[in-house]
C-alpha atoms as a PDB file:
ATOM      1  CA  MET A   1       6.679  14.195  -8.211  1.00  0.00           C
ATOM      2  CA  SER A   2      10.186  12.908  -8.634  1.00  0.00           C
ATOM      3  CA  GLY A   3      11.534  10.585  -5.995  1.00  0.00           C
ATOM      4  CA  LEU A   4      14.728   9.464  -4.390  1.00  0.00           C
ATOM      5  CA  PHE A   5      14.152   5.823  -5.463  1.00  0.00           C
ATOM      6  CA  PHE A   6      13.701   4.571  -9.008  1.00  0.00           C
ATOM      7  CA  ARG A   7      12.238   1.189  -9.850  1.00  0.00           C
ATOM      8  CA  VAL A   8      14.531  -0.965 -11.968  1.00  0.00           C
ATOM      9  CA  ALA A   9      12.990  -4.425 -11.344  1.00  0.00           C
ATOM     10  CA  GLU A  10       9.808  -6.094 -10.120  1.00  0.00           C
ATOM     11  CA  LYS A  11       7.520  -3.632 -11.845  1.00  0.00           C
ATOM     12  CA  ASN A  12       4.798  -6.225 -12.513  1.00  0.00           C
ATOM     13  CA  ARG A  13       3.332  -6.417  -8.991  1.00  0.00           C
ATOM     14  CA  ALA A  14      -0.205  -5.110  -8.408  1.00  0.00           C
ATOM     15  CA  ALA A  15      -0.444  -1.320  -8.060  1.00  0.00           C
ATOM     16  CA  LEU A  16      -1.967   0.137  -4.877  1.00  0.00           C
ATOM     17  CA  ALA A  17      -3.278   3.663  -4.446  1.00  0.00           C
ATOM     18  CA  PHE A  18      -2.362   5.484  -1.219  1.00  0.00           C
ATOM     19  CA  TYR A  19      -2.438   9.095  -0.082  1.00  0.00           C
ATOM     20  CA  LEU A  20       0.484  11.147   1.104  1.00  0.00           C
ATOM     21  CA  ASP A  21      -0.332  14.545   2.594  1.00  0.00           C
ATOM     22  CA  GLY A  22      -3.664  14.371   0.772  1.00  0.00           C
ATOM     23  CA  LYS A  23      -2.192  13.596  -2.666  1.00  0.00           C
ATOM     24  CA  MET A  24      -2.896  10.254  -4.353  1.00  0.00           C
ATOM     25  CA  CYS A  25       0.214   8.195  -5.081  1.00  0.00           C
ATOM     26  CA  THR A  26       0.795   4.608  -6.138  1.00  0.00           C
ATOM     27  CA  GLY A  27       2.907   1.869  -4.707  1.00  0.00           C
ATOM     28  CA  LEU A  28       3.266  -1.801  -5.548  1.00  0.00           C
ATOM     29  CA  GLU A  29       1.950  -4.726  -3.552  1.00  0.00           C
ATOM     30  CA  GLY A  30       4.702  -5.776  -1.130  1.00  0.00           C
ATOM     31  CA  ASP A  31       6.339  -2.336  -0.920  1.00  0.00           C
ATOM     32  CA  THR A  32       7.169  -0.902   2.449  1.00  0.00           C
ATOM     33  CA  VAL A  33       5.778   2.535   3.183  1.00  0.00           C
ATOM     34  CA  LEU A  34       9.330   3.872   2.923  1.00  0.00           C
ATOM     35  CA  THR A  35       9.822   2.476  -0.580  1.00  0.00           C
ATOM     36  CA  ALA A  36       6.403   3.642  -1.778  1.00  0.00           C
ATOM     37  CA  VAL A  37       6.926   7.198  -0.471  1.00  0.00           C
ATOM     38  CA  LEU A  38      10.518   7.573  -1.704  1.00  0.00           C
ATOM     39  CA  VAL A  39       9.481   6.555  -5.226  1.00  0.00           C
ATOM     40  CA  HIS A  40       7.472   9.814  -5.189  1.00  0.00           C
ATOM     41  CA  LYS A  41       9.493  12.126  -2.932  1.00  0.00           C
ATOM     42  CA  THR A  42      13.118  12.827  -2.074  1.00  0.00           C
ATOM     43  CA  GLN A  43      12.465  12.712   1.672  1.00  0.00           C
ATOM     44  CA  LEU A  44      10.138  10.923   4.040  1.00  0.00           C
ATOM     45  CA  ARG A  45       9.765  13.727   6.599  1.00  0.00           C
ATOM     46  CA  THR A  46      11.743  16.458   8.338  1.00  0.00           C
ATOM     47  CA  SER A  47      13.468  16.081  11.677  1.00  0.00           C
ATOM     48  CA  GLU A  48      11.492  17.310  14.646  1.00  0.00           C
ATOM     49  CA  PHE A  49      14.754  18.622  16.166  1.00  0.00           C
ATOM     50  CA  ASP A  50      16.293  20.731  13.402  1.00  0.00           C
ATOM     51  CA  GLY A  51      13.998  20.530  10.372  1.00  0.00           C
ATOM     52  CA  ALA A  52      16.579  18.587   8.322  1.00  0.00           C
ATOM     53  CA  PRO A  53      15.248  16.177   5.705  1.00  0.00           C
ATOM     54  CA  ARG A  54      15.013  12.528   6.737  1.00  0.00           C
ATOM     55  CA  ALA A  55      14.670   9.488   4.464  1.00  0.00           C
ATOM     56  CA  GLY A  56      15.329   6.528   6.745  1.00  0.00           C
ATOM     57  CA  PHE A  57      18.720   5.295   7.871  1.00  0.00           C
ATOM     58  CA  CYS A  58      19.096   1.692   9.019  1.00  0.00           C
ATOM     59  CA  MET A  59      16.214   0.254   6.961  1.00  0.00           C
ATOM     60  CA  MET A  60      15.512  -2.393   9.621  1.00  0.00           C
ATOM     61  CA  GLY A  61      13.472  -0.612  12.297  1.00  0.00           C
ATOM     62  CA  ALA A  62      16.236   0.121  14.832  1.00  0.00           C
ATOM     63  CA  CYS A  63      17.203   3.767  14.314  1.00  0.00           C
ATOM     64  CA  GLN A  64      13.943   5.741  14.800  1.00  0.00           C
ATOM     65  CA  ASP A  65      14.581   7.742  11.619  1.00  0.00           C
ATOM     66  CA  CYS A  66      11.684   6.569   9.446  1.00  0.00           C
ATOM     67  CA  TRP A  67       8.634   7.501  11.543  1.00  0.00           C
ATOM     68  CA  ILE A  68       5.669   8.707   9.522  1.00  0.00           C
ATOM     69  CA  TRP A  69       2.058   9.228  10.552  1.00  0.00           C
ATOM     70  CA  LEU A  70      -1.307   7.920   9.506  1.00  0.00           C
ATOM     71  CA  GLU A  71      -4.006  10.568   9.144  1.00  0.00           C
ATOM     72  CA  THR A  72      -5.499   9.162  12.355  1.00  0.00           C
ATOM     73  CA  GLY A  73      -2.385  10.365  14.224  1.00  0.00           C
ATOM     74  CA  GLU A  74      -0.879   6.911  14.723  1.00  0.00           C
ATOM     75  CA  ARG A  75       2.903   6.859  14.184  1.00  0.00           C
ATOM     76  CA  ILE A  76       4.317   3.948  12.139  1.00  0.00           C
ATOM     77  CA  ARG A  77       7.755   2.825  11.019  1.00  0.00           C
ATOM     78  CA  ALA A  78       7.936   3.335   7.270  1.00  0.00           C
ATOM     79  CA  CYS A  79      10.795   0.862   6.790  1.00  0.00           C
ATOM     80  CA  SER A  80       8.923  -2.111   8.221  1.00  0.00           C
ATOM     81  CA  THR A  81       5.260  -1.367   7.498  1.00  0.00           C
ATOM     82  CA  LEU A  82       3.754  -2.528   4.223  1.00  0.00           C
ATOM     83  CA  ILE A  83       1.745  -0.059   2.134  1.00  0.00           C
ATOM     84  CA  TYR A  84      -1.889  -1.018   1.590  1.00  0.00           C
ATOM     85  CA  GLU A  85      -4.675   0.161  -0.705  1.00  0.00           C
ATOM     86  CA  GLY A  86      -6.196   3.419   0.502  1.00  0.00           C
ATOM     87  CA  MET A  87      -3.558   4.030   3.211  1.00  0.00           C
ATOM     88  CA  ARG A  88      -3.546   7.703   4.252  1.00  0.00           C
ATOM     89  CA  LEU A  89      -0.156   9.043   5.349  1.00  0.00           C
ATOM     90  CA  CYS A  90       1.093  12.404   6.664  1.00  0.00           C
ATOM     91  CA  SER A  91       4.716  13.396   6.518  1.00  0.00           C
ATOM     92  CA  HIS A  92       4.578  15.371   9.783  1.00  0.00           C
ATOM     93  CA  ALA A  93       2.919  14.867  13.150  1.00  0.00           C
ATOM     94  CA  GLY A  94      -0.469  16.473  13.693  1.00  0.00           C
ATOM     95  CA  ALA A  95      -1.145  16.897   9.974  1.00  0.00           C
ATOM     96  CA  THR A  96      -4.391  16.013   8.336  1.00  0.00           C
ATOM     97  CA  ALA A  97      -5.161  16.218   4.656  1.00  0.00           C
END
């Protein structure tokens, strides 16, 4: 997968495996979910209103644009939630891997 973000610094932090739509990906310790996902993909999710691609907007938890779901169905803010080892994410509501 090719992502929207490219790492240019701080590449020496511990790697963490997480799952996005059932596919294993890696992030680095201290990454937000948004950063970890956008290193692998060009969008975080699609808009529930018009299907347009979304990748976060304000980057500080105020705009409601970066919602993503855990496999359990819980919705989280990708811009302010840290990725953790084994985290299982879905890019659209109601999805399970």
